[in-house]
XYZ file of C-alpha atoms in Angstrom:
786
model
C -4.279 24.211 10.473
C -1.546 22.767 8.228
C -2.121 24.801 5.102
C -1.019 27.894 3.155
C -0.886 30.061 6.269
C -3.489 31.930 8.304
C -4.148 35.649 8.611
C -3.864 35.673 12.391
C -4.691 39.411 12.455
C -8.103 38.847 10.860
C -10.889 40.407 12.938
C -12.735 37.092 13.229
C -9.639 35.000 13.979
C -7.272 37.129 16.034
C -8.893 36.193 19.351
C -8.804 32.443 18.659
C -5.143 32.087 17.645
C -3.114 29.739 19.826
C -0.241 31.319 21.741
C 2.560 28.901 22.619
C 3.090 29.269 26.406
C 6.733 28.255 26.031
C 7.388 31.244 23.770
C 5.242 33.913 25.446
C 5.822 36.002 28.558
C 9.273 37.188 29.596
C 12.536 35.310 29.909
C 14.998 35.408 32.819
C 16.404 38.698 31.537
C 13.015 40.355 31.259
C 12.822 40.124 27.470
C 9.701 39.274 25.514
C 10.013 35.590 24.633
C 8.133 36.173 21.394
C 10.977 38.246 19.990
C 14.105 37.401 22.005
C 15.639 35.260 19.281
C 15.866 32.245 21.602
C 14.232 28.837 21.371
C 12.781 29.171 24.856
C 10.762 25.946 24.796
C 13.576 23.927 23.214
C 11.509 22.479 20.358
C 13.932 23.535 17.625
C 11.893 26.545 16.448
C 12.936 30.021 17.562
C 10.167 32.355 18.751
C 7.335 30.155 17.437
C 4.812 31.831 19.669
C 1.877 31.575 17.251
C 2.847 28.974 14.656
C 5.553 28.484 12.065
C 6.311 28.932 8.383
C 7.710 25.568 7.259
C 8.771 26.888 3.844
C 10.225 30.240 4.861
C 11.582 28.726 8.094
C 10.429 31.644 10.209
C 7.835 32.404 12.863
C 5.407 34.324 10.631
C 2.729 31.919 9.311
C 0.668 34.563 7.507
C -0.420 33.586 3.954
C 0.401 33.413 0.889
C -2.632 31.978 -0.652
C -6.076 32.587 0.872
C -6.832 28.868 1.236
C -5.555 28.379 4.792
C -7.372 31.406 6.181
C -10.661 30.179 4.704
C -10.114 26.737 6.222
C -9.273 28.201 9.634
C -12.469 30.234 9.742
C -14.653 27.208 9.039
C -13.200 25.356 11.979
C -12.937 28.025 14.620
C -13.856 31.593 13.631
C -14.943 33.458 16.760
C -18.631 33.011 17.648
C -21.110 35.502 19.105
C -18.901 38.508 18.345
C -21.353 40.113 15.875
C -18.619 39.921 13.208
C -18.326 37.800 10.094
C -18.955 34.074 10.489
C -19.043 31.457 13.234
C -16.713 28.489 13.268
C -17.839 24.946 14.049
C -16.033 24.846 17.401
C -16.404 27.714 19.851
C -13.614 26.609 22.181
C -10.837 25.759 19.724
C -7.607 27.693 19.333
C -5.986 27.825 15.898
C -2.318 26.932 15.482
C -1.338 28.288 12.043
C 1.275 26.171 10.261
C 2.250 27.539 6.890
C 3.487 24.958 4.383
C 3.406 27.001 1.195
C 5.228 29.895 -0.423
C 4.365 33.563 -0.003
C 2.771 33.699 -3.459
C -0.960 34.511 -3.353
C -1.529 32.346 -6.439
C 0.373 29.271 -5.186
C -1.828 26.948 -3.080
C 0.557 23.973 -3.286
C 1.590 22.407 0.034
C 5.344 21.804 0.138
C 6.283 20.559 3.609
C 2.968 19.269 4.866
C 4.265 16.244 6.766
C 6.861 18.360 8.544
C 3.919 20.585 9.497
C 1.959 17.611 10.849
C 4.944 16.498 12.928
C 5.396 20.029 14.306
C 1.704 20.323 15.223
C 1.668 16.987 17.029
C 4.873 17.752 18.907
C 3.345 21.020 20.082
C 0.315 19.135 21.389
C -2.363 19.826 18.783
C -5.604 18.038 19.687
C -6.816 18.052 16.081
C -4.788 18.548 12.890
C -6.603 19.565 9.714
C -5.062 18.850 6.309
C -7.160 20.302 3.495
C -4.725 19.048 0.843
C -3.219 15.868 -0.462
C -1.535 13.941 -3.216
C -2.158 10.710 -5.058
C 0.910 8.786 -3.938
C 1.563 6.885 -0.733
C 4.794 6.668 1.221
C 5.748 4.508 4.163
C 7.755 7.369 5.627
C 4.705 9.624 5.512
C 2.576 6.925 7.141
C 5.123 6.795 9.950
C 4.786 10.564 10.439
C 1.015 10.117 10.631
C 1.263 7.197 13.068
C 3.659 9.134 15.283
C 1.355 12.169 15.338
C -1.628 10.024 16.305
C 0.510 8.312 18.937
C 1.212 11.747 20.412
C -2.543 12.265 20.792
C -3.608 14.164 17.667
C -6.749 13.477 15.666
C -5.892 13.971 11.966
C -8.624 15.014 9.523
C -7.959 15.408 5.796
C -9.671 16.180 2.505
C -10.686 13.282 0.228
C -9.932 15.211 -2.977
C -11.687 17.246 -5.650
C -11.217 15.184 -8.813
C -14.821 13.932 -8.859
C -13.683 10.340 -9.378
C -12.902 7.299 -7.271
C -9.423 7.850 -5.912
C -7.270 7.718 -2.809
C -5.693 10.963 -1.659
C -2.970 11.141 0.971
C -2.741 11.917 3.884
C -6.505 11.244 3.916
C -6.093 7.577 2.990
C -3.346 6.799 5.499
C -4.222 4.493 8.372
C -5.648 6.436 11.294
C -6.613 9.550 9.300
C -10.270 10.567 8.940
C -10.807 11.280 5.228
C -13.671 13.639 4.386
C -15.795 13.749 1.216
C -18.009 16.720 0.356
C -21.790 16.841 0.022
C -24.231 19.618 -0.775
C -27.017 20.911 1.425
C -29.179 17.996 0.256
C -26.587 15.420 1.451
C -25.872 14.313 -2.141
C -22.212 13.912 -3.098
C -20.855 17.148 -4.519
C -19.989 16.695 -8.195
C -16.345 17.613 -7.575
C -15.843 15.381 -4.535
C -13.657 12.330 -4.810
C -15.021 9.125 -3.302
C -13.461 5.866 -2.189
C -13.870 3.056 0.317
C -11.138 4.758 2.385
C -13.356 7.829 2.977
C -14.472 7.886 6.607
C -17.163 10.552 6.665
C -18.773 13.332 4.613
C -19.508 16.970 5.390
C -20.903 20.068 3.671
C -18.438 21.454 1.138
C -20.482 23.542 -1.305
C -20.683 27.347 -1.123
C -19.121 27.586 2.310
C -18.753 31.143 3.635
C -15.633 31.819 5.687
C -12.794 34.203 6.383
C -10.365 35.564 3.809
C -7.207 37.592 4.525
C -7.540 41.291 5.224
C -10.748 41.178 7.254
C -12.737 39.938 4.264
C -15.030 36.968 3.672
C -15.965 34.767 0.762
C -17.485 31.531 -0.485
C -15.545 28.464 -1.573
C -16.249 24.879 -2.611
C -14.235 21.746 -2.012
C -13.387 18.855 0.243
C -10.935 21.439 1.600
C -13.998 23.110 3.115
C -15.638 19.855 4.235
C -12.539 18.700 6.112
C -12.435 21.637 8.584
C -16.144 21.119 9.294
C -15.254 17.644 10.566
C -12.104 18.949 12.262
C -14.267 21.433 14.148
C -16.649 18.682 15.162
C -13.664 16.616 16.332
C -12.551 19.558 18.454
C -16.014 19.743 20.030
C -15.840 16.031 20.871
C -12.375 16.428 22.372
C -13.580 19.327 24.495
C -16.676 17.419 25.672
C -14.900 14.070 26.190
C -11.254 14.863 26.918
C -10.402 11.304 27.958
C -11.163 9.816 24.533
C -8.228 8.564 22.491
C -7.845 9.851 18.896
C -9.345 6.663 17.420
C -12.301 6.926 19.804
C -12.941 10.524 18.723
C -13.003 9.361 15.104
C -15.253 6.443 16.095
C -17.742 8.739 17.845
C -17.918 11.007 14.773
C -18.569 8.013 12.526
C -21.047 6.389 14.930
C -23.162 9.545 15.156
C -23.043 10.557 11.477
C -26.369 10.651 9.629
C -26.539 7.865 7.009
C -26.637 9.162 3.426
C -25.984 6.073 1.284
C -29.702 5.570 0.735
C -31.191 9.035 1.129
C -34.518 9.861 -0.513
C -34.373 9.131 -4.200
C -31.345 6.896 -3.705
C -29.256 9.689 -5.217
C -26.004 8.416 -3.664
C -26.507 4.829 -4.886
C -23.514 5.015 -7.257
C -21.215 5.800 -4.338
C -22.538 3.448 -1.680
C -19.776 2.524 0.741
C -17.516 5.258 -0.641
C -18.763 8.351 1.215
C -17.929 7.059 4.680
C -20.299 6.429 7.560
C -22.524 9.341 6.614
C -22.709 13.129 6.901
C -21.165 14.428 10.117
C -23.623 15.512 12.806
C -21.787 17.638 15.368
C -24.776 17.843 17.712
C -25.209 14.071 17.859
C -21.448 13.658 18.252
C -21.396 15.589 21.519
C -24.807 14.639 22.935
C -25.571 11.045 21.974
C -25.399 8.593 24.867
C -23.585 5.275 24.528
C -22.833 5.227 20.810
C -21.371 1.996 19.460
C -18.574 1.595 16.968
C -16.622 -1.531 16.047
C -13.707 -1.127 13.675
C -11.990 -3.586 11.371
C -8.407 -3.508 12.636
C -6.667 -5.871 10.245
C -7.158 -9.100 8.312
C -4.947 -12.096 7.656
C -5.376 -13.196 4.050
C -4.110 -16.594 2.870
C -4.815 -19.119 0.139
C -5.004 -22.895 0.113
C -1.560 -23.415 -1.471
C 0.146 -21.096 1.005
C 1.964 -18.821 -1.467
C -0.310 -15.794 -0.879
C -0.402 -15.250 -4.636
C -4.093 -15.307 -5.465
C -4.575 -17.102 -8.785
C -7.720 -18.525 -10.441
C -9.001 -21.547 -8.538
C -7.338 -20.582 -5.257
C -9.556 -20.588 -2.171
C -8.862 -17.352 -0.310
C -9.423 -17.219 3.440
C -9.816 -13.874 5.205
C -9.561 -13.863 8.985
C -10.506 -10.387 10.279
C -9.704 -8.822 13.624
C -12.126 -6.324 15.171
C -11.940 -3.828 18.011
C -14.885 -2.282 19.844
C -13.920 1.333 20.444
C -17.035 2.602 22.225
C -20.001 1.120 24.121
C -20.444 -2.673 24.518
C -22.335 -4.695 21.917
C -24.474 -7.764 22.575
C -25.030 -9.613 19.269
C -22.323 -8.590 16.845
C -22.101 -9.847 13.268
C -19.899 -9.020 10.290
C -20.756 -9.455 6.631
C -18.421 -9.004 3.673
C -19.283 -7.967 0.121
C -17.178 -7.040 -2.913
C -17.646 -3.490 -4.171
C -16.439 -1.641 -7.232
C -16.362 -2.076 -10.990
C -15.873 -5.687 -12.052
C -16.432 -7.102 -8.560
C -19.625 -8.978 -9.441
C -17.633 -12.037 -10.619
C -16.307 -12.540 -7.084
C -18.675 -14.477 -4.820
C -17.966 -15.351 -1.190
C -18.948 -18.842 -0.126
C -18.723 -17.793 3.527
C -19.670 -14.143 3.951
C -21.206 -13.867 7.439
C -19.419 -14.111 10.804
C -21.005 -14.305 14.265
C -18.796 -12.307 16.671
C -21.010 -12.421 19.767
C -20.864 -9.709 22.467
C -17.957 -7.258 22.543
C -17.040 -5.148 25.572
C -15.467 -1.719 25.187
C -11.877 -1.949 23.887
C -12.285 -5.687 23.286
C -10.206 -7.043 20.408
C -11.508 -10.162 18.691
C -10.029 -12.243 15.882
C -12.722 -14.223 14.106
C -12.639 -17.967 14.753
C -13.759 -18.748 11.209
C -12.802 -16.979 7.996
C -14.597 -15.323 5.133
C -13.964 -17.563 2.076
C -13.755 -16.813 -1.625
C -12.694 -18.885 -4.653
C -10.884 -16.813 -7.276
C -12.825 -17.157 -10.558
C -11.113 -18.338 -13.724
C -11.914 -15.083 -15.551
C -10.310 -12.821 -12.949
C -8.102 -10.167 -14.621
C -4.417 -9.641 -13.826
C -3.591 -7.173 -11.038
C -7.243 -6.723 -10.169
C -7.668 -4.908 -6.868
C -10.636 -6.574 -5.219
C -12.053 -4.172 -2.641
C -14.434 -5.606 -0.081
C -16.604 -3.777 2.402
C -17.099 -5.307 5.830
C -20.250 -4.130 7.596
C -20.519 -4.754 11.351
C -23.919 -4.843 13.046
C -25.233 -5.193 16.580
C -28.782 -6.514 16.740
C -29.066 -5.693 13.014
C -28.059 -2.043 13.533
C -24.904 -0.954 11.701
C -22.177 -0.157 14.243
C -19.116 -0.103 12.007
C -17.710 -0.308 8.515
C -14.343 -1.287 7.173
C -12.696 -2.157 3.885
C -9.931 -4.475 2.792
C -8.275 -5.068 -0.558
C -6.795 -8.141 -2.226
C -4.681 -8.054 -5.392
C -5.824 -10.860 -7.665
C -3.413 -12.452 -10.185
C -0.500 -10.108 -9.388
C 2.230 -9.815 -12.018
C 4.833 -8.736 -9.476
C 6.759 -10.547 -6.774
C 8.708 -9.430 -3.706
C 12.166 -10.653 -2.753
C 12.929 -10.699 0.973
C 16.147 -12.101 2.464
C 15.531 -10.740 5.955
C 17.458 -7.501 5.497
C 16.564 -6.342 2.011
C 13.060 -6.221 0.503
C 12.589 -5.489 -3.210
C 9.513 -5.802 -5.422
C 10.032 -6.721 -9.082
C 7.272 -6.581 -11.697
C 6.972 -8.214 -15.116
C 7.763 -5.225 -17.345
C 11.020 -3.771 -15.990
C 10.002 -1.865 -12.876
C 11.282 -2.131 -9.323
C 9.498 -1.179 -6.092
C 5.881 -0.897 -7.280
C 3.612 -2.095 -10.054
C 1.113 0.780 -10.036
C 2.925 4.136 -10.279
C 2.110 6.643 -8.933
C -0.359 5.135 -6.435
C 2.310 2.682 -5.264
C 0.082 0.221 -3.443
C 1.040 -2.849 -5.477
C 4.374 -3.902 -4.042
C 6.611 -3.411 -1.025
C 9.073 -0.964 -2.561
C 12.729 -1.175 -1.575
C 13.424 -1.516 2.142
C 16.590 -2.139 4.075
C 16.421 -3.659 7.551
C 13.894 -1.641 9.561
C 13.571 1.266 7.124
C 10.382 2.237 5.309
C 10.449 1.935 1.539
C 12.940 4.449 0.142
C 12.287 3.945 -3.588
C 9.349 5.758 -5.167
C 9.875 4.580 -8.734
C 12.430 2.670 -10.783
C 12.179 1.679 -14.411
C 14.265 0.145 -17.187
C 15.416 2.153 -20.217
C 16.860 0.486 -23.340
C 17.663 2.286 -26.584
C 20.168 3.253 -29.258
C 19.130 6.860 -29.910
C 16.485 9.343 -28.809
C 14.102 8.105 -31.511
C 14.522 4.405 -30.694
C 14.158 4.027 -26.954
C 11.912 1.675 -24.956
C 11.248 2.254 -21.281
C 8.851 1.963 -18.356
C 9.822 5.117 -16.421
C 7.440 8.046 -15.993
C 6.577 9.670 -19.321
C 6.549 13.224 -20.600
C 3.533 14.105 -18.435
C 5.079 12.763 -15.238
C 1.670 11.415 -14.225
C 1.949 7.920 -15.707
C 4.734 5.612 -16.784
C 5.689 4.698 -20.312
C 4.382 1.253 -21.226
C 6.760 0.253 -23.996
C 7.337 -3.237 -22.581
C 4.614 -5.892 -22.545
C 4.639 -9.023 -20.412
C 5.988 -12.149 -22.035
C 6.344 -14.470 -19.039
C 4.939 -13.077 -15.753
C 7.274 -12.805 -12.786
C 7.959 -16.031 -10.904
C 9.510 -16.144 -7.426
C 11.770 -19.067 -6.534
C 13.701 -19.958 -3.412
C 16.801 -22.011 -4.191
C 17.901 -23.583 -0.931
C 21.134 -25.103 -2.237
C 22.571 -21.751 -3.316
C 20.955 -19.695 -0.516
C 19.215 -17.443 -3.020
C 15.836 -16.070 -3.900
C 15.208 -15.034 -7.467
C 12.500 -13.518 -9.605
C 12.530 -14.324 -13.308
C 10.442 -12.665 -15.983
C 10.561 -11.720 -19.654
C 9.093 -8.865 -21.627
C 9.496 -7.103 -24.967
C 8.539 -3.935 -26.759
C 6.203 -3.914 -29.767
C 8.896 -3.113 -32.322
C 7.249 0.198 -33.185
C 9.139 2.853 -35.092
C 10.020 4.816 -31.965
C 11.103 1.790 -29.916
C 14.370 -0.104 -29.607
C 12.823 -3.366 -30.881
C 14.288 -5.538 -28.137
C 13.247 -8.457 -25.958
C 14.431 -8.679 -22.361
C 14.897 -11.650 -20.064
C 15.390 -10.487 -16.480
C 16.589 -12.341 -13.413
C 16.843 -10.598 -10.023
C 18.696 -12.357 -7.190
C 19.082 -11.754 -3.476
C 21.086 -13.907 -1.091
C 20.372 -15.233 2.372
C 23.994 -15.842 3.453
C 25.432 -13.644 6.186
C 27.345 -10.795 4.585
C 25.320 -10.990 1.374
C 21.961 -9.647 2.480
C 22.519 -5.993 1.559
C 22.438 -6.142 -2.252
C 20.453 -7.466 -5.190
C 21.745 -8.400 -8.647
C 19.565 -7.589 -11.653
C 20.624 -9.527 -14.742
C 19.233 -8.413 -18.113
C 19.666 -10.349 -21.336
C 18.885 -7.865 -24.120
C 18.032 -9.419 -27.502
C 18.209 -7.266 -30.629
C 15.163 -8.053 -32.767
C 16.156 -5.586 -35.489
C 17.381 -6.851 -38.838
C 20.618 -4.908 -38.486
C 23.370 -4.677 -35.891
C 23.124 -1.910 -33.320
C 26.430 -0.366 -32.232
C 25.171 2.261 -29.794
C 22.852 0.348 -27.459
C 22.406 1.498 -23.863
C 20.629 -0.213 -20.964
C 19.935 1.609 -17.701
C 17.679 2.225 -14.729
C 15.976 5.465 -13.739
C 15.336 5.580 -9.970
C 13.471 8.210 -7.946
C 14.672 7.755 -4.373
C 12.507 9.059 -1.527
C 14.606 8.576 1.596
C 12.436 10.206 4.239
C 9.068 11.964 3.804
C 8.681 12.956 0.130
C 12.460 12.698 -0.276
C 12.866 16.450 0.119
C 16.245 16.327 1.891
C 18.021 13.791 -0.306
C 21.184 14.103 -2.361
C 22.428 11.800 -5.152
C 26.181 11.625 -5.859
C 28.348 9.797 -8.407
C 31.462 8.436 -6.692
C 34.178 8.170 -9.312
C 36.636 6.108 -7.235
C 33.911 3.593 -6.384
C 32.243 3.417 -9.769
C 28.754 3.758 -8.325
C 26.232 6.402 -7.399
C 24.676 6.695 -3.978
C 21.825 8.590 -2.394
C 21.060 9.440 1.230
C 18.984 11.723 3.420
C 21.064 14.673 4.609
C 19.010 15.233 7.771
C 18.137 11.806 9.122
C 21.144 9.545 9.533
C 18.961 6.666 10.745
C 17.777 6.137 7.176
C 19.825 3.966 4.822
C 22.300 4.914 2.140
C 21.409 3.319 -1.212
C 23.274 2.938 -4.472
C 23.535 1.320 -7.899
C 26.442 0.216 -10.059
C 27.133 -1.438 -13.403
C 28.795 -4.796 -12.704
C 29.006 -6.287 -16.194
C 31.981 -5.288 -18.332
C 30.462 -2.134 -19.791
C 31.119 1.572 -19.578
C 29.026 3.382 -16.987
C 26.817 6.372 -17.672
C 25.407 8.352 -14.758
C 23.184 11.390 -14.348
C 22.067 12.800 -10.974
C 18.773 14.703 -11.215
C 17.083 17.410 -9.159
C 13.458 16.398 -9.621
C 12.368 20.039 -9.540
C 15.001 21.122 -12.076
C 14.007 23.167 -15.116
C 17.349 24.069 -16.706
C 19.193 22.561 -19.654
C 21.935 21.358 -17.311
C 19.348 19.658 -15.062
C 16.060 18.979 -16.860
C 14.174 17.666 -13.796
C 11.213 15.280 -13.869
C 8.366 17.070 -12.088
C 7.312 18.389 -15.477
C 7.716 14.956 -17.042
C 10.571 12.846 -18.390
C 10.696 12.979 -22.167
C 12.287 10.436 -24.503
C 14.968 12.994 -25.384
C 15.732 13.541 -21.701
C 15.828 9.810 -21.104
C 18.257 9.315 -23.968
C 20.482 12.100 -22.743
C 20.575 10.766 -19.176
C 21.511 7.208 -20.213
C 24.004 8.066 -22.962
C 26.038 11.099 -21.883
C 28.726 9.324 -19.906
C 29.407 10.471 -16.365
C 27.461 13.648 -16.998
C 25.932 15.233 -13.897
C 27.724 13.927 -10.846
C 25.769 15.517 -7.997
C 22.229 16.634 -7.315
C 21.231 19.446 -5.024
C 19.822 18.617 -1.590
C 16.263 18.119 -2.751
C 13.929 15.432 -4.030
C 16.485 13.576 -6.149
C 16.538 10.912 -8.846
C 19.457 9.127 -10.469
C 20.145 7.282 -13.696
C 22.799 4.647 -14.258
C 23.290 2.887 -17.578
C 25.633 0.531 -19.388
C 26.790 1.467 -22.881
C 27.407 1.958 -25.621
C 27.657 -1.687 -26.642
C 27.074 -3.542 -29.889
C 24.479 -6.250 -30.522
C 24.218 -8.063 -33.832
C 20.865 -8.730 -35.443
C 19.176 -11.465 -33.432
C 22.025 -11.540 -30.905
C 21.932 -10.862 -27.157
C 23.981 -8.962 -24.583
C 24.012 -9.477 -20.822
C 23.953 -6.398 -18.578
C 24.249 -6.744 -14.801
C 23.299 -3.928 -12.421
C 23.403 -4.157 -8.648
C 21.261 -2.315 -6.115
C 22.653 -2.111 -2.597
C 22.171 -0.458 0.786
C 23.956 0.264 4.045
C 23.824 2.397 7.169
C 26.761 4.557 6.067
C 28.902 5.243 3.025
C 31.516 2.808 4.299
C 28.888 0.083 4.648
C 27.652 0.950 1.175
C 31.144 0.517 -0.269
C 31.403 -2.885 1.386
C 28.021 -3.926 -0.007
C 29.003 -2.799 -3.512
C 32.227 -4.800 -3.388
C 30.436 -7.918 -2.107
C 27.935 -7.539 -4.938
C 30.795 -7.471 -7.472
C 32.468 -10.516 -5.940
C 29.200 -12.443 -5.760
C 28.362 -11.629 -9.373
C 31.719 -13.007 -10.418
C 31.153 -16.206 -8.430
C 27.503 -16.807 -9.279
C 27.241 -15.440 -12.802
C 30.751 -16.214 -13.973
C 31.372 -12.693 -15.258
C 34.341 -10.388 -14.935
C 33.053 -7.216 -13.276
C 33.929 -3.909 -14.888
C 36.578 -1.863 -13.131
C 35.495 1.489 -11.654
C 35.978 4.164 -14.279
C 38.195 7.185 -13.793
C 37.860 10.450 -15.643
C 39.608 9.262 -18.801
C 37.940 11.834 -21.049
C 37.822 15.596 -20.660
C 36.663 18.373 -22.954
C 35.824 22.046 -23.092
C 34.036 24.401 -25.465
C 35.583 27.712 -26.566
C 34.329 30.367 -26.313
C 31.558 29.868 -23.796
C 29.157 31.642 -24.053
C 29.263 31.911 -27.848
C 28.104 35.138 -29.470
C 29.025 34.277 -33.050
C 28.699 31.213 -35.249
C 32.007 29.443 -34.692
C 33.117 27.325 -31.750
C 35.870 24.887 -30.904
C 35.664 21.669 -28.898
C 38.934 20.643 -27.302
C 39.268 17.080 -26.047
C 41.768 14.997 -24.125
C 42.025 11.177 -23.962
C 44.477 8.916 -22.102
C 45.661 7.625 -25.469
C 44.785 7.359 -29.146
C 41.516 5.605 -29.839
C 37.995 5.666 -31.274
C 36.181 8.966 -30.804
C 33.267 11.032 -32.039
C 31.916 14.446 -30.984
C 28.368 15.635 -31.584
C 26.471 18.798 -30.632
C 23.020 18.380 -29.094
C 20.318 20.784 -28.028
C 18.935 20.855 -24.489
C 16.595 17.952 -25.291
C 19.391 15.707 -26.495
C 18.667 16.006 -30.228
C 21.806 15.983 -32.366
C 22.080 19.203 -34.377
C 25.662 18.904 -35.676
C 28.670 16.589 -35.786
C 32.028 18.022 -34.779
C 34.068 14.852 -35.339
C 32.839 11.874 -37.319
C 33.434 8.468 -35.678
C 37.019 7.414 -36.210
C 40.433 6.798 -34.653
C 41.975 9.985 -33.241
C 45.090 11.106 -31.324
C 44.936 11.567 -27.517
C 44.333 15.337 -27.749
C 42.869 17.569 -30.361
C 40.465 20.295 -31.353
C 37.384 20.261 -33.553
C 36.191 23.545 -35.065
C 32.703 23.954 -36.451
C 30.101 26.585 -37.246
C 26.511 26.729 -36.028
C 25.030 29.630 -38.025
C 21.429 28.445 -37.640
C 21.450 27.649 -33.933
C 19.245 29.966 -31.894
C 20.010 31.333 -28.441
C 19.925 28.692 -25.751
C 21.728 25.864 -24.021
C 23.592 23.130 -25.905
C 25.983 20.265 -25.212
C 29.162 19.021 -26.829
C 29.009 15.262 -26.308
C 32.349 13.439 -26.561
C 32.077 9.649 -26.894
C 35.004 7.245 -26.757
C 35.871 3.720 -25.666
C 37.275 5.208 -22.442
C 34.090 7.025 -21.453
C 31.778 9.824 -22.470
C 31.417 13.410 -21.363
C 28.816 16.084 -22.084
C 30.010 19.698 -21.877
C 27.310 22.379 -21.608
C 27.635 25.683 -23.448
C 25.397 28.625 -24.256
C 24.739 30.469 -27.516
C 23.691 34.115 -27.188
C 22.366 35.818 -30.323
């Protein structure tokens, strides 16, 4: 039970808690292995005799929040003991894995995928995950695939938003996602639904165990999931030779159909509640059930570019696998499902597959065919359901998706893979779901970039961007497509490039700029570990702008959820880099300004909440964006956490109607030394291909301090030091980046000096003295205490 922890002393659970045989009994010196302080079984966890706390990093997985105890009772509370409730499976043993804090009011799962990996390594037959999030990650999918490969069946909740959505881990390949129904088999109003749901189960008013020998009712797909997990445990006990995918197949094959129950009350969710409502009795007693799964599908078009545009004939060649009993007359039919799908009509929608023996894998000899209609919308995700029958009886269901008229393209030179969209984003086109695109991958790594977006502006009130907004749940949409992304392969120069153009709407709070973007990767040996992103920024204002900045916000997830990453600005190298501190097999990544502009850099702890580190979990405001792109080399190192980084060029001047070229490189390597080599090759290549003179790495040319600090009165002094006389200005900003005072007006100043000013109206809090010069910028934090 990967959850908030389990009360393993509960009267109805204490006798069904799993005891790790490698950490129980006595050791060679006669000591109790449970408490001897030794990792007796050598799995990396000391004294984990009855589970583990993944957040507290100790061997006491008691809750926290009540959620995990309630889930555990549904699956396996002791039966026939005249106490409390009865779990679904009477032979299961519960392995409590706590992935939450000790707070009783905090149900959030923090290290769930580490918990899944631990459970699988310890030999869990079934892993229940009554939790999830709306974003996908290749690294997390690899954890799931590894756990299944070790023999675990993984069951997860479909979500409680009451809308059509994909929740993860439930929607990962190989996981059995569970929707919730009421006692009448109608979808519960709160239950999410989707074509990725595999099965449904009761999830309304479920009575189960609560900590402290108590009991209570709860609703949710969190309650439906352990019902199915318990049924999976029964199947594993009855049929121990079945593989994990065969256990899932048997549960689906023996589920009671609910799509067309009396009154057709589930008609709005047909194909999105799975194979039906789980039937544990049928799952363990039915003889010779049949289940054929859709394994994969090869999708092509008649012009061979795999970009599905109006008029293209799309061919879908599916591959099937029979997981259970043999079939004799197998057929497959495909149909579009979902809002807006009625305009898509298959010309060839039925396939004759013939007989299939158990474990047979068959690739169809003829394809499903579809012509993309002229009125198809951009980036439309066409979801199709494939229904498999044997002698007209349904023996399997599967879904596949096709993105129609995509406005993004993926560069791939064999080592580096990078998706570019048509509005200034890298990696994915559909934050935060992240299914449209291939992310950023290096060699054999999963995608390590969760989000990246362009920011262009000249103050906090005139900034256009496509990074996550102040809610954190969606991205800003300041840029609109001008010319959609086009992918070209240029054989003569051994390059691939994506070109696109976009612009903001010129609204009062925007920068009023147009952007032409070209992103290049190279196929030559020695040049396959970097990409060059070239931006031509055009000022559409009627006046010159002297303080323009152009940068990229990037949220790196190197490893599952990116929880062990660190982002660092390297002053000698003139770039920032990010890497996973625990897994050295994952790549180092970095970014640098190559064009002849000053660099600005800000390393972010995503969970930060202080003035010094604003964080982005609570959103990324325009003021925070402005501060992170315009404060010089401001915050040079993140904590070891889920980290983001910002790099920007500026300030630079653009006349009215004029343009400025900014070049930023993205690069990767297996070590910091390899990263340095990639960065240097990117600079050399930019000089050769683009004809520019790369900027030299910046040193700390500017320093400053605020006296006193903290400040208890009204007056303060800002002392500065420059390498020589030159242009300079000093402003005071609040924690959100808003200018509240000017210490030195823009002008030409000596190499060292002091500015004295008074802030009689400033309230207690955190502030910054921002020193800007032609040799760099610096932001010095200080505190006012009233």
